[in-house]
PDB file of C-alpha atoms and ligand atoms in Angstrom:
ATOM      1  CA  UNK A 100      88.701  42.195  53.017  1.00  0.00           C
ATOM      2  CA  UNK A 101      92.336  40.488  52.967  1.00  0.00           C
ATOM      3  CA  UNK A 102      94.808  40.747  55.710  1.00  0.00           C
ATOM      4  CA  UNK A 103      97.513  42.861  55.393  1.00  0.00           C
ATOM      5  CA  UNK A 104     100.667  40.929  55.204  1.00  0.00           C
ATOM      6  CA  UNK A 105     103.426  42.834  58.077  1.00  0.00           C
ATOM      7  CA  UNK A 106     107.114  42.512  57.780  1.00  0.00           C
ATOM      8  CA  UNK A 107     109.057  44.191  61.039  1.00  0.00           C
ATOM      9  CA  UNK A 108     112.577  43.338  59.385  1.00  0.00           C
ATOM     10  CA  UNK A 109     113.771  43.257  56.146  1.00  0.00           C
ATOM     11  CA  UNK A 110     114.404  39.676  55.991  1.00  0.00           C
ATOM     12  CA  UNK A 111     110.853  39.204  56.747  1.00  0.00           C
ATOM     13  CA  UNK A 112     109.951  41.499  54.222  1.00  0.00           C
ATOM     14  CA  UNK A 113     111.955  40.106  51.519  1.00  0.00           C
ATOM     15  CA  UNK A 114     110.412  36.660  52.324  1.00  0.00           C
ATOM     16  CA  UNK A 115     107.216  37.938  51.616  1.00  0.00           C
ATOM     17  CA  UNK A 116     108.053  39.801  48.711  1.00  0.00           C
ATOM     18  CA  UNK A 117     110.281  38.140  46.617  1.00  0.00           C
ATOM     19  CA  UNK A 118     107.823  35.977  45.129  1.00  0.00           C
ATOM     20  CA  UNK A 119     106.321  39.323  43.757  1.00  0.00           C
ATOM     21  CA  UNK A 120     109.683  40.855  42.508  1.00  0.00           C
ATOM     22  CA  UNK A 121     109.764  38.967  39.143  1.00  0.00           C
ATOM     23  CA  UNK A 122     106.298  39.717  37.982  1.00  0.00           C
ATOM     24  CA  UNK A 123     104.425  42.004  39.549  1.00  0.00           C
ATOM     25  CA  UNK A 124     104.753  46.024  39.883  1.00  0.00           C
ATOM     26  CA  UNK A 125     105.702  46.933  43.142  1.00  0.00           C
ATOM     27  CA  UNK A 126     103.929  50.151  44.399  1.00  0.00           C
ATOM     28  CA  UNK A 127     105.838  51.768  47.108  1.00  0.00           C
ATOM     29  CA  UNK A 128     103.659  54.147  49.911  1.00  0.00           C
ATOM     30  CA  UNK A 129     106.215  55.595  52.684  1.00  0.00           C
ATOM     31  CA  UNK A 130     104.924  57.138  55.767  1.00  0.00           C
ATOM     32  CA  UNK A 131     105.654  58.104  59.313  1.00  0.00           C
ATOM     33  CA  UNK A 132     102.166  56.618  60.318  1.00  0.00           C
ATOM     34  CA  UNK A 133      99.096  57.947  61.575  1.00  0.00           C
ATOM     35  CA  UNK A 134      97.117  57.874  59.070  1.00  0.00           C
ATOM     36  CA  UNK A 135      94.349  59.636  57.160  1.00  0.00           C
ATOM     37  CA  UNK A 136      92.872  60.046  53.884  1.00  0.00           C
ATOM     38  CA  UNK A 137      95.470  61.672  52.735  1.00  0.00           C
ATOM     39  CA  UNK A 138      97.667  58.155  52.905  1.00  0.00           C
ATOM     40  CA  UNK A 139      95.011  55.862  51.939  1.00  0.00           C
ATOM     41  CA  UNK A 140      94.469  58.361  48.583  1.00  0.00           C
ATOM     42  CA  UNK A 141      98.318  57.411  47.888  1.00  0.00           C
ATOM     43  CA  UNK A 142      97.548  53.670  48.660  1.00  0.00           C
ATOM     44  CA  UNK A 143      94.678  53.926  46.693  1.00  0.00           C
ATOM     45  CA  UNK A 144      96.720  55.419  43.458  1.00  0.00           C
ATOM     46  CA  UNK A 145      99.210  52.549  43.991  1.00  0.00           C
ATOM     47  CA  UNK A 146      96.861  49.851  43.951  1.00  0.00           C
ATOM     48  CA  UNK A 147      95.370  51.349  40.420  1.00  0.00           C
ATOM     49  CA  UNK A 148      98.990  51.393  39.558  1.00  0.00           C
ATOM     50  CA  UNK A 149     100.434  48.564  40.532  1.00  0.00           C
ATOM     51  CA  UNK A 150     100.237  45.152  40.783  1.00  0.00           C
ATOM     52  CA  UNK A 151     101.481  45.130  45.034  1.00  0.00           C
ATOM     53  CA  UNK A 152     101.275  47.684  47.207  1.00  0.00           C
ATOM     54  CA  UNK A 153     103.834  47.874  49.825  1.00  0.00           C
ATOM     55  CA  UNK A 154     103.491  50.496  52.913  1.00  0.00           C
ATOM     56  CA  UNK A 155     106.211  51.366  55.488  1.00  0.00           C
ATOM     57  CA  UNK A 156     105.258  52.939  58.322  1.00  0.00           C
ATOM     58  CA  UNK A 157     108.402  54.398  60.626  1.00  0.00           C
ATOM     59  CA  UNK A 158     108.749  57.676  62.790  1.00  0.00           C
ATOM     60  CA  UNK A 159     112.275  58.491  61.437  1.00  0.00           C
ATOM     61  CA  UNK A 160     114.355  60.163  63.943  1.00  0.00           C
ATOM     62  CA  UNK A 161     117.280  61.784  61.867  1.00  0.00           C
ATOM     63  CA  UNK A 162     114.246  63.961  60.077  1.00  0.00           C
ATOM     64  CA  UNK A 163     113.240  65.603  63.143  1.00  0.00           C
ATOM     65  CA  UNK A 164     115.625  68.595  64.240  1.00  0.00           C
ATOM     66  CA  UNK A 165     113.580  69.211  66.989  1.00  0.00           C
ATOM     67  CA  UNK A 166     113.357  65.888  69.883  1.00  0.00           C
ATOM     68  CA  UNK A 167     109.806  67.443  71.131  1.00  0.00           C
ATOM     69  CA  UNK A 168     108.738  67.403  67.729  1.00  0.00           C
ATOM     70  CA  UNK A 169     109.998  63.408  67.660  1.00  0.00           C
ATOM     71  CA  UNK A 170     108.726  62.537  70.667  1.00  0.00           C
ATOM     72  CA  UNK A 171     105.214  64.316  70.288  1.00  0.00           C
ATOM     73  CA  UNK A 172     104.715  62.899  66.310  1.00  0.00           C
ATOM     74  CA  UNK A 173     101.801  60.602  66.849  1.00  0.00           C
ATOM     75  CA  UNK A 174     101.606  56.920  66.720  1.00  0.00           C
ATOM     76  CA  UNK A 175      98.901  55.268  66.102  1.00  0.00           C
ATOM     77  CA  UNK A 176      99.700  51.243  65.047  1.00  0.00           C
ATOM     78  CA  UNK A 177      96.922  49.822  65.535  1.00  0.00           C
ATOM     79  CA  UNK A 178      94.140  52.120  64.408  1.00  0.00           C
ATOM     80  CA  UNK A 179      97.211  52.504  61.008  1.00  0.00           C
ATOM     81  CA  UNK A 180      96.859  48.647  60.028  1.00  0.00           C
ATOM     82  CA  UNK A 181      93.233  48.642  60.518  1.00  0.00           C
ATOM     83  CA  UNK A 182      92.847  51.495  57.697  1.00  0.00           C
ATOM     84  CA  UNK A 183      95.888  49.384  55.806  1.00  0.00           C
ATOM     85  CA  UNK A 184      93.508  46.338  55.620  1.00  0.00           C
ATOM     86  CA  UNK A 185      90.494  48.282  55.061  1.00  0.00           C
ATOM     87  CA  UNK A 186      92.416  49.757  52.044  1.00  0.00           C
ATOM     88  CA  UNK A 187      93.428  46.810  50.975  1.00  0.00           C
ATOM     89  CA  UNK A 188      97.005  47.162  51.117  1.00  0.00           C
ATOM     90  CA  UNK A 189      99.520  44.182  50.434  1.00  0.00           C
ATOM     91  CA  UNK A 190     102.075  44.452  52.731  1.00  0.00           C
ATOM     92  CA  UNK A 191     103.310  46.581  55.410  1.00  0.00           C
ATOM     93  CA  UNK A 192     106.833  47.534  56.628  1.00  0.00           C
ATOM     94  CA  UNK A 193     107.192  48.586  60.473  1.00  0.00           C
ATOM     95  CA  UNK A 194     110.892  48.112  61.231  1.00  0.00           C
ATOM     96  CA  UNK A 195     112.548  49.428  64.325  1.00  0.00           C
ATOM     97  CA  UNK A 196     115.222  52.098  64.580  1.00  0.00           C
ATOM     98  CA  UNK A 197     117.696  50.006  65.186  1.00  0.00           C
ATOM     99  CA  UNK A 198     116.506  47.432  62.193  1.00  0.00           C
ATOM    100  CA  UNK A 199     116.935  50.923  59.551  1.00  0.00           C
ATOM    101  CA  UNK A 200     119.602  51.997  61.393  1.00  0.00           C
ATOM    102  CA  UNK A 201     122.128  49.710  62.800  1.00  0.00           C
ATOM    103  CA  UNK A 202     124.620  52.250  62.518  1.00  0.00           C
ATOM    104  CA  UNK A 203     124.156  56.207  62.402  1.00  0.00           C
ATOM    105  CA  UNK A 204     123.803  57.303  58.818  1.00  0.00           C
ATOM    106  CA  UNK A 205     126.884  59.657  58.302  1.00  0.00           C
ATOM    107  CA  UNK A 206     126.002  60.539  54.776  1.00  0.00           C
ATOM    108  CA  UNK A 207     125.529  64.262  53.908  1.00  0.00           C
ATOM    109  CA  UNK A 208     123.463  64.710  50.850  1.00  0.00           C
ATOM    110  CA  UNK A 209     123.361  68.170  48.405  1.00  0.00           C
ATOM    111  CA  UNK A 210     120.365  68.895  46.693  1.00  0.00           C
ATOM    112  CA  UNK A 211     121.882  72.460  45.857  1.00  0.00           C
ATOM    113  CA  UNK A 212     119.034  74.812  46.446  1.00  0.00           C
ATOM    114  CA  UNK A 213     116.406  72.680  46.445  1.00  0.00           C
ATOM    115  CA  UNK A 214     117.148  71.598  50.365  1.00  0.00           C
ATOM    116  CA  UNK A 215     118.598  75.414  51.072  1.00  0.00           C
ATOM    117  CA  UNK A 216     115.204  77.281  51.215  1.00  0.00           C
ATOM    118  CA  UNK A 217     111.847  77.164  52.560  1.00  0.00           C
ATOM    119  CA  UNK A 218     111.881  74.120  54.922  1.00  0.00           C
ATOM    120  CA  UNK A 219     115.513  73.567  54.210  1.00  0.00           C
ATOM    121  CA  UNK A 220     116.515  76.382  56.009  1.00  0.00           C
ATOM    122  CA  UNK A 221     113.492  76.541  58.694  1.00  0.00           C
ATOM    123  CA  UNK A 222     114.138  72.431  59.732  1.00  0.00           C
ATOM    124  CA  UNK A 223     117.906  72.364  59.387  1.00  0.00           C
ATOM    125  CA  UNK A 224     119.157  68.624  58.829  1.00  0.00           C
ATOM    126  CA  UNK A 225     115.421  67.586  57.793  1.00  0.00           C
ATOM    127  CA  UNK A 226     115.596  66.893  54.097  1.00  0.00           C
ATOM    128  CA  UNK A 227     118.962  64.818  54.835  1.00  0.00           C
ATOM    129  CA  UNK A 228     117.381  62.646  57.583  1.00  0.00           C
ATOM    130  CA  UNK A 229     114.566  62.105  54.665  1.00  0.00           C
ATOM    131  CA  UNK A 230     117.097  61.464  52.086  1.00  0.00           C
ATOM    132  CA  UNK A 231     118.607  59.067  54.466  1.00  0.00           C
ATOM    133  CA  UNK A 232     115.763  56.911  55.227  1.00  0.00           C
ATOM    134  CA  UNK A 233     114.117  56.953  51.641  1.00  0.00           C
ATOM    135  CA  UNK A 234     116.781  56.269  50.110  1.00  0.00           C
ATOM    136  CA  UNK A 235     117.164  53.126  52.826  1.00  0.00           C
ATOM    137  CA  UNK A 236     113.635  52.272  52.181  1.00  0.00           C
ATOM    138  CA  UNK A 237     114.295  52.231  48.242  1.00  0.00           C
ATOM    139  CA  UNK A 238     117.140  50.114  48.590  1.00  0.00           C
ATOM    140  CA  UNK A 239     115.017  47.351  50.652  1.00  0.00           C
ATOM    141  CA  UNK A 240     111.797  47.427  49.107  1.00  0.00           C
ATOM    142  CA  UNK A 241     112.763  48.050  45.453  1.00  0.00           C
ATOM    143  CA  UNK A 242     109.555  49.282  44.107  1.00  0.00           C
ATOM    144  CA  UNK A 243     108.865  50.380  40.717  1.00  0.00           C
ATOM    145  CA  UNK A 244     106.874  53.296  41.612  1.00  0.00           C
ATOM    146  CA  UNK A 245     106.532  55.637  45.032  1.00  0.00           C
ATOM    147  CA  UNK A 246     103.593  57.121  46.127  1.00  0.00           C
ATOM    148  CA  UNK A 247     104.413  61.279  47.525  1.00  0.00           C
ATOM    149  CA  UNK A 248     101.440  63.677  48.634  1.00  0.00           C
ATOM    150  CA  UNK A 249     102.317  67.210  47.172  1.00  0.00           C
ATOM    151  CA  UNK A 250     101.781  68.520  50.246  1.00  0.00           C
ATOM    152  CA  UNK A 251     105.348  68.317  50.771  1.00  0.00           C
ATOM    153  CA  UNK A 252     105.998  69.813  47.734  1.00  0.00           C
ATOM    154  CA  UNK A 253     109.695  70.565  48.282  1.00  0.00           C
ATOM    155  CA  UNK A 254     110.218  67.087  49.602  1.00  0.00           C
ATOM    156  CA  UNK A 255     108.695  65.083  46.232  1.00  0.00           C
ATOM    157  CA  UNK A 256     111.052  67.924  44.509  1.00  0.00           C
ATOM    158  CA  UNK A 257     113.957  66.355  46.582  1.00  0.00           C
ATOM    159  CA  UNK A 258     112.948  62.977  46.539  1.00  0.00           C
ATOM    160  CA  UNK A 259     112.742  63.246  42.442  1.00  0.00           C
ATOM    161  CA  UNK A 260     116.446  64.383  42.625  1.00  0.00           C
ATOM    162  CA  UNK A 261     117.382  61.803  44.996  1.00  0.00           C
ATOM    163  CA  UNK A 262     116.404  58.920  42.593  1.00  0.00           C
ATOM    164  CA  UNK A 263     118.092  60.795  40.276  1.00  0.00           C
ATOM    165  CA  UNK A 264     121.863  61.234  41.931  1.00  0.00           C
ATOM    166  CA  UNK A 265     121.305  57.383  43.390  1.00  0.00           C
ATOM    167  CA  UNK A 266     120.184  56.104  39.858  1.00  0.00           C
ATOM    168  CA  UNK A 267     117.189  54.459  41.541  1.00  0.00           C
ATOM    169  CA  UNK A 268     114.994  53.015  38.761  1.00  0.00           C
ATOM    170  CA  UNK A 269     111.746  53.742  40.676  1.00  0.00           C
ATOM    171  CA  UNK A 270     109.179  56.106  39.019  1.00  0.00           C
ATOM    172  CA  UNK A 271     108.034  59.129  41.836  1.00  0.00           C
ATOM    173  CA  UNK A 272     104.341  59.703  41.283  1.00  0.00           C
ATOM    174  CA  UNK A 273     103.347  62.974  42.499  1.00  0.00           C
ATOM    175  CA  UNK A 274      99.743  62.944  43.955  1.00  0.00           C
ATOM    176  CA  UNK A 275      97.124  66.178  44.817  1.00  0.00           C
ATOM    177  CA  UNK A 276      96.776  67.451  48.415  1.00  0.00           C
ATOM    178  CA  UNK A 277      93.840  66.112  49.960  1.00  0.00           C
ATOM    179  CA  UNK A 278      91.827  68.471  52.369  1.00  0.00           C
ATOM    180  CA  UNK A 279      89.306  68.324  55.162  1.00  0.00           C
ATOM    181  CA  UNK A 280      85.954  70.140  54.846  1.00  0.00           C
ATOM    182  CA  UNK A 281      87.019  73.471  55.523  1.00  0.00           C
ATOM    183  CA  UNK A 282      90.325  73.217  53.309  1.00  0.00           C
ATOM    184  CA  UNK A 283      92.467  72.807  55.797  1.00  0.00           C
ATOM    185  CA  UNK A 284      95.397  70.398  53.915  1.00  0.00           C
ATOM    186  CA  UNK A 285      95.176  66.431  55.347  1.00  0.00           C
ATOM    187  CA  UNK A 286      98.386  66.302  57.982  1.00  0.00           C
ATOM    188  CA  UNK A 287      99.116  63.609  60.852  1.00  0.00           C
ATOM    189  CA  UNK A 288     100.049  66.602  63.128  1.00  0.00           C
ATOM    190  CA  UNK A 289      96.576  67.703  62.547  1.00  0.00           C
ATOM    191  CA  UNK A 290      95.655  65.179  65.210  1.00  0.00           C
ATOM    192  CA  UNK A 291      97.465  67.315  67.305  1.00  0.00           C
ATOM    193  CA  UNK A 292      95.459  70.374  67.329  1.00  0.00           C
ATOM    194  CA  UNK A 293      92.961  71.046  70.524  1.00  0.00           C
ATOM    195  CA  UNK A 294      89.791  72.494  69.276  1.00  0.00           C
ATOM    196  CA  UNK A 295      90.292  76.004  69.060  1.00  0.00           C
ATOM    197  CA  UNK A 296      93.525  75.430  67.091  1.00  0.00           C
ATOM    198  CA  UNK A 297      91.858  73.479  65.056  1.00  0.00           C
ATOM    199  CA  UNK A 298      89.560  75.900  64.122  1.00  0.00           C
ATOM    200  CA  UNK A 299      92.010  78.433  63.416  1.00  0.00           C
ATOM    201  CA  UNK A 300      93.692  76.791  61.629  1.00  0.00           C
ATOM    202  CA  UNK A 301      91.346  77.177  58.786  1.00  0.00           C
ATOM    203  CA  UNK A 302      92.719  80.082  58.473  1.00  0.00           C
ATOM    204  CA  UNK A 303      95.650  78.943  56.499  1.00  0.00           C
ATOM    205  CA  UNK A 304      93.466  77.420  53.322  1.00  0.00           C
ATOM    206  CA  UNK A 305      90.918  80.532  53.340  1.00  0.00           C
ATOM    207  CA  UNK A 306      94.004  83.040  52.846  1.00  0.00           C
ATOM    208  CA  UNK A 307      96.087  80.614  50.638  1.00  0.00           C
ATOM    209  CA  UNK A 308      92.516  80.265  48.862  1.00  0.00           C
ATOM    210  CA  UNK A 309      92.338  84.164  48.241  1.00  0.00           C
ATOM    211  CA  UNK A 310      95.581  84.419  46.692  1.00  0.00           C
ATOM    212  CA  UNK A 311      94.377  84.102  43.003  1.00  0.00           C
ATOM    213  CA  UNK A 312      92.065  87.016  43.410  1.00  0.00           C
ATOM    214  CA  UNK A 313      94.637  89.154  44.987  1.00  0.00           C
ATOM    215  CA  UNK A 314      96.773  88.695  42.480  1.00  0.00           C
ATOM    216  CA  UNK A 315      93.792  89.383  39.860  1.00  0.00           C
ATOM    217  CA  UNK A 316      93.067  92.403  42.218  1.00  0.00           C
ATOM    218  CA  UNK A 317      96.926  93.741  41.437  1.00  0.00           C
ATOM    219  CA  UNK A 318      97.936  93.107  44.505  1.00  0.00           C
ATOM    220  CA  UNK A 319     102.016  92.651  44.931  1.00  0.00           C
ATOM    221  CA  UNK A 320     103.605  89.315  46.512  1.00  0.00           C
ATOM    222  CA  UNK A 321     105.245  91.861  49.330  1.00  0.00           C
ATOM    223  CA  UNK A 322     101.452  93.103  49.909  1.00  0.00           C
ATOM    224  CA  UNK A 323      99.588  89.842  50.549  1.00  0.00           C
ATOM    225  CA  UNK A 324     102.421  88.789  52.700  1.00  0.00           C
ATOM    226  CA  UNK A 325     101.743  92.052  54.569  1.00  0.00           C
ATOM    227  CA  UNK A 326      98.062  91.038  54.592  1.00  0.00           C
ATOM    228  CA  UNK A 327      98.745  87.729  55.646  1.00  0.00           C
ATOM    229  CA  UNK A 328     101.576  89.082  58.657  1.00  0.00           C
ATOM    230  CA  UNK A 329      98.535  91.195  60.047  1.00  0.00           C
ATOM    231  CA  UNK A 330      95.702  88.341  59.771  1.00  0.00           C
ATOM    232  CA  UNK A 331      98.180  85.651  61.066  1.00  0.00           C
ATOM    233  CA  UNK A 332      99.318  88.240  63.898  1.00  0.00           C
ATOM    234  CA  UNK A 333      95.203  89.061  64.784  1.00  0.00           C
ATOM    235  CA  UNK A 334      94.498  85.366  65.069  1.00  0.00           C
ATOM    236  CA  UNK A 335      97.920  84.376  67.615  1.00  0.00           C
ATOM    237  CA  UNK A 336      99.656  82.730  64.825  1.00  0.00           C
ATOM    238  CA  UNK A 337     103.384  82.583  64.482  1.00  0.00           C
ATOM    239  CA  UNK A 338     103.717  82.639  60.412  1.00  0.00           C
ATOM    240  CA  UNK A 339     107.427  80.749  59.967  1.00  0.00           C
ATOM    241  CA  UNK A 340     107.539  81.676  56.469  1.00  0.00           C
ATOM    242  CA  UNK A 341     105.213  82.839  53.546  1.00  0.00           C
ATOM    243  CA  UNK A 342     107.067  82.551  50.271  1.00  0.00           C
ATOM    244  CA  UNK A 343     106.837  82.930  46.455  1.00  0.00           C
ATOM    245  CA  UNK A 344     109.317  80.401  44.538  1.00  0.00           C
ATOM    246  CA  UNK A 345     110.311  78.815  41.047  1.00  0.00           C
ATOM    247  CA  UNK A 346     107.843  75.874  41.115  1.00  0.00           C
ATOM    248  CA  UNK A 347     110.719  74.017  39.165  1.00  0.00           C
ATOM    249  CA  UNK A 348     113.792  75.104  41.101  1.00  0.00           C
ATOM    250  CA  UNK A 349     111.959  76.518  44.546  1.00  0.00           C
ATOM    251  CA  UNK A 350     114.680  79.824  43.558  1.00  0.00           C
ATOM    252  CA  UNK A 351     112.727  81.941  45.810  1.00  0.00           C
ATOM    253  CA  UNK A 352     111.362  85.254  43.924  1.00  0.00           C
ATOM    254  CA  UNK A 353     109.800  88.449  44.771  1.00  0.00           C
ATOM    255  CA  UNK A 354     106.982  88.657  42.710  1.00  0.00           C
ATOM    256  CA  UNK A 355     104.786  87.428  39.978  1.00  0.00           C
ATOM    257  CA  UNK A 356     105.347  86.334  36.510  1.00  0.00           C
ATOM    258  CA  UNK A 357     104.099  84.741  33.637  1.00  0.00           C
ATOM    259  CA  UNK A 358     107.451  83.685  32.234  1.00  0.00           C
ATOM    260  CA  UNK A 359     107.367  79.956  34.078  1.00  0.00           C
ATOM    261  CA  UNK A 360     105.092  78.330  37.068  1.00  0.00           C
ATOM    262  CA  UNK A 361     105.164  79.710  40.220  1.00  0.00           C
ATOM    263  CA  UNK A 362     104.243  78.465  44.286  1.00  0.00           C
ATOM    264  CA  UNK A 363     103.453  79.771  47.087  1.00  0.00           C
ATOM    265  CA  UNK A 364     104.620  77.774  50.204  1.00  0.00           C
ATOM    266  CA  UNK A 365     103.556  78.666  53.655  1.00  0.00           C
ATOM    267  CA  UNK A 366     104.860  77.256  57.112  1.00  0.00           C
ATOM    268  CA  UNK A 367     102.897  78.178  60.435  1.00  0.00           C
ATOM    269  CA  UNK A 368     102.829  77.736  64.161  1.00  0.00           C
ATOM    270  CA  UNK A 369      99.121  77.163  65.315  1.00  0.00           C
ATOM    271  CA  UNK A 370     100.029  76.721  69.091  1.00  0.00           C
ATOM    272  CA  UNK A 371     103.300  74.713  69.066  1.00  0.00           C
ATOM    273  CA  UNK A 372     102.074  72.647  65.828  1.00  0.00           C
ATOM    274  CA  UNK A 373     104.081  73.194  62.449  1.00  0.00           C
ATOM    275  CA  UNK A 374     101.668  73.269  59.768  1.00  0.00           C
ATOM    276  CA  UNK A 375     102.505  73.581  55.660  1.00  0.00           C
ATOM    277  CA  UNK A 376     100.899  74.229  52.881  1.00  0.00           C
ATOM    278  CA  UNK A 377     101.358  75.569  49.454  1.00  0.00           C
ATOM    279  CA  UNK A 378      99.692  76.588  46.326  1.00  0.00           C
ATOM    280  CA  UNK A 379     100.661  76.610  42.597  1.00  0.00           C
ATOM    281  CA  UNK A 380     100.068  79.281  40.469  1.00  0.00           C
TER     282      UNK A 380
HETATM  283  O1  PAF B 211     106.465  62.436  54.310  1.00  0.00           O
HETATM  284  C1  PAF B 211     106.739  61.637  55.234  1.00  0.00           C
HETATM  285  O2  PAF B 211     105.873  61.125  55.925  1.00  0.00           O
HETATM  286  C2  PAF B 211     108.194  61.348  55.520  1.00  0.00           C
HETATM  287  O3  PAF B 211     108.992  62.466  55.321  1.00  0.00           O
HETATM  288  C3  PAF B 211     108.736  60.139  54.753  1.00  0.00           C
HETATM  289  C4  PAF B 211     108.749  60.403  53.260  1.00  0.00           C
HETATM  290  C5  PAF B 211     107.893  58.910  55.049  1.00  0.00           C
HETATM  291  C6  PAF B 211     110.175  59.846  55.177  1.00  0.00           C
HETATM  292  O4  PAF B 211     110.255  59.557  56.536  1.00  0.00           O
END
């Protein structure tokens, strides 16, 4: 097992990477830390990728909208760059608010409706915070390819058009959720679940699960949202939103059709923990 190289400031981190800029690939994993299998798949698909892989690990503050949120989002350094090494990953980037922000990002991005729904509207400011500090992280590490769980579907969505307005010549390369045993979808806040919430929240794959058969069984979007209102409400959830959209566009739509791909995308409280999840049709 090699050590993983860490850079805490981006003229460390171009010292140790410039030597790779030239001829290598540069695989690109960004993360808030805490990490699970969910990450180490992505570092995994980067290292089959790429020549170097290069993960950043920072809690960025103008994503949150909520400061309990912030200041609850675990962090976990030391257990993170023992899985890093273990993994096998090149090079990690743990920079310090001030280092990626040395002044307050003022720009205002528009995705159009991309960052208007779902999250968009639930998380107001998120996706611009995100855009802020990817689009940071692009511009300092310069990889040719980034590493995005579909988890957060609507953020690779955003992230794809980011590289897009910015002209960044990086490739973004999608990857599958990755679940624990019972389904439920691989999160860091998952860490932050006491037992019984954990448990219930199970919950969320077995009805996302069902979906396909619902739909076989005729049912309408509008009636497994009504099934799903009245399980959530049984088990002491708070169900932020359960939605049906444009897989393309995320153009939210009322019910099912075979004239282009389709998601559903759910957002839920299990105590005061945000959880998402989604599933294409
Ligand atoms: O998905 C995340 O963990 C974060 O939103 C990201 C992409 C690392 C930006 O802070």
């Amino acid at each position: 097992m090699r050590s993983v190289k860490i850079a805490r400031t981006i003229i460390e981190l171009n010292t140790l990477l410039n030597q790779y800029r030239i001829s290598s690939t540069i695989g690109f994993v960004p993360t808030m830390g805490a990490l699970h299998q969910g990450h180490l798949s992505l570092i995994n698909e980067s290292k089959m990728q790429c020549n170097f892989t290069v993960c950043s690990i920072f809690v960025n503050p103008t994503q949150f909208n909520d400061k309990k949120d912030l200041e609850r989002y675990p962090r976990t350094e030391d257990e993170d760059l023992k899985l890093l090494k273990e993994a096998n990953c090149d090079l990690v980037f743990l920079p310090s608010v001030l280092e990626m922000y040395p002044e307050p990002d003022k720009r205002v991005f528009d995705f159009g409706t991309l960052d208007k729904v779902l999250d968009g509207e639930a998380r107001p400011g998120h996706f611009n915070g995100v855009a802020q500090i990817v689009s940071k992280l692009f511009d300092i590490v310069k990889p040719t390819k980034a590493f995005f769980g579909l988890k957060d579907y609507q953020q690779v969505l955003i992230i794809k058009a980011l590289v897009k307005q910015l002209n960044f010549n990086i490739e973004i390369i999608a990857c599958p959720i990755l679940r624990e045993k019972d389904g439920l979808a691989m999160s860091s806040r998952n860490a932050l679940l006491n037992v019984s919430e954990r448990k219930l929240a199970a919950l969320i794959p077995q009805l996302m699960s069902s979906i396909p058969s619902l739909i076989t069984a005729g049912y309408s979007f509008n009636r497994i949202l009504l099934h799903f209102e009245t399980k959530f409400l049984a088990n002491g959830y708070n169900l932020d939103y359960l939605k049906l959209a444009n897989a393309q566009t995320l153009q939210i739509e009322n019910d099912f059709t075979d004239n282009h791909q389709q998601i559903v995308l759910i957002a839920c409280f299990v105590g005061k923990i945000r959880l998402i999840d989604n599933l294409l049709l």
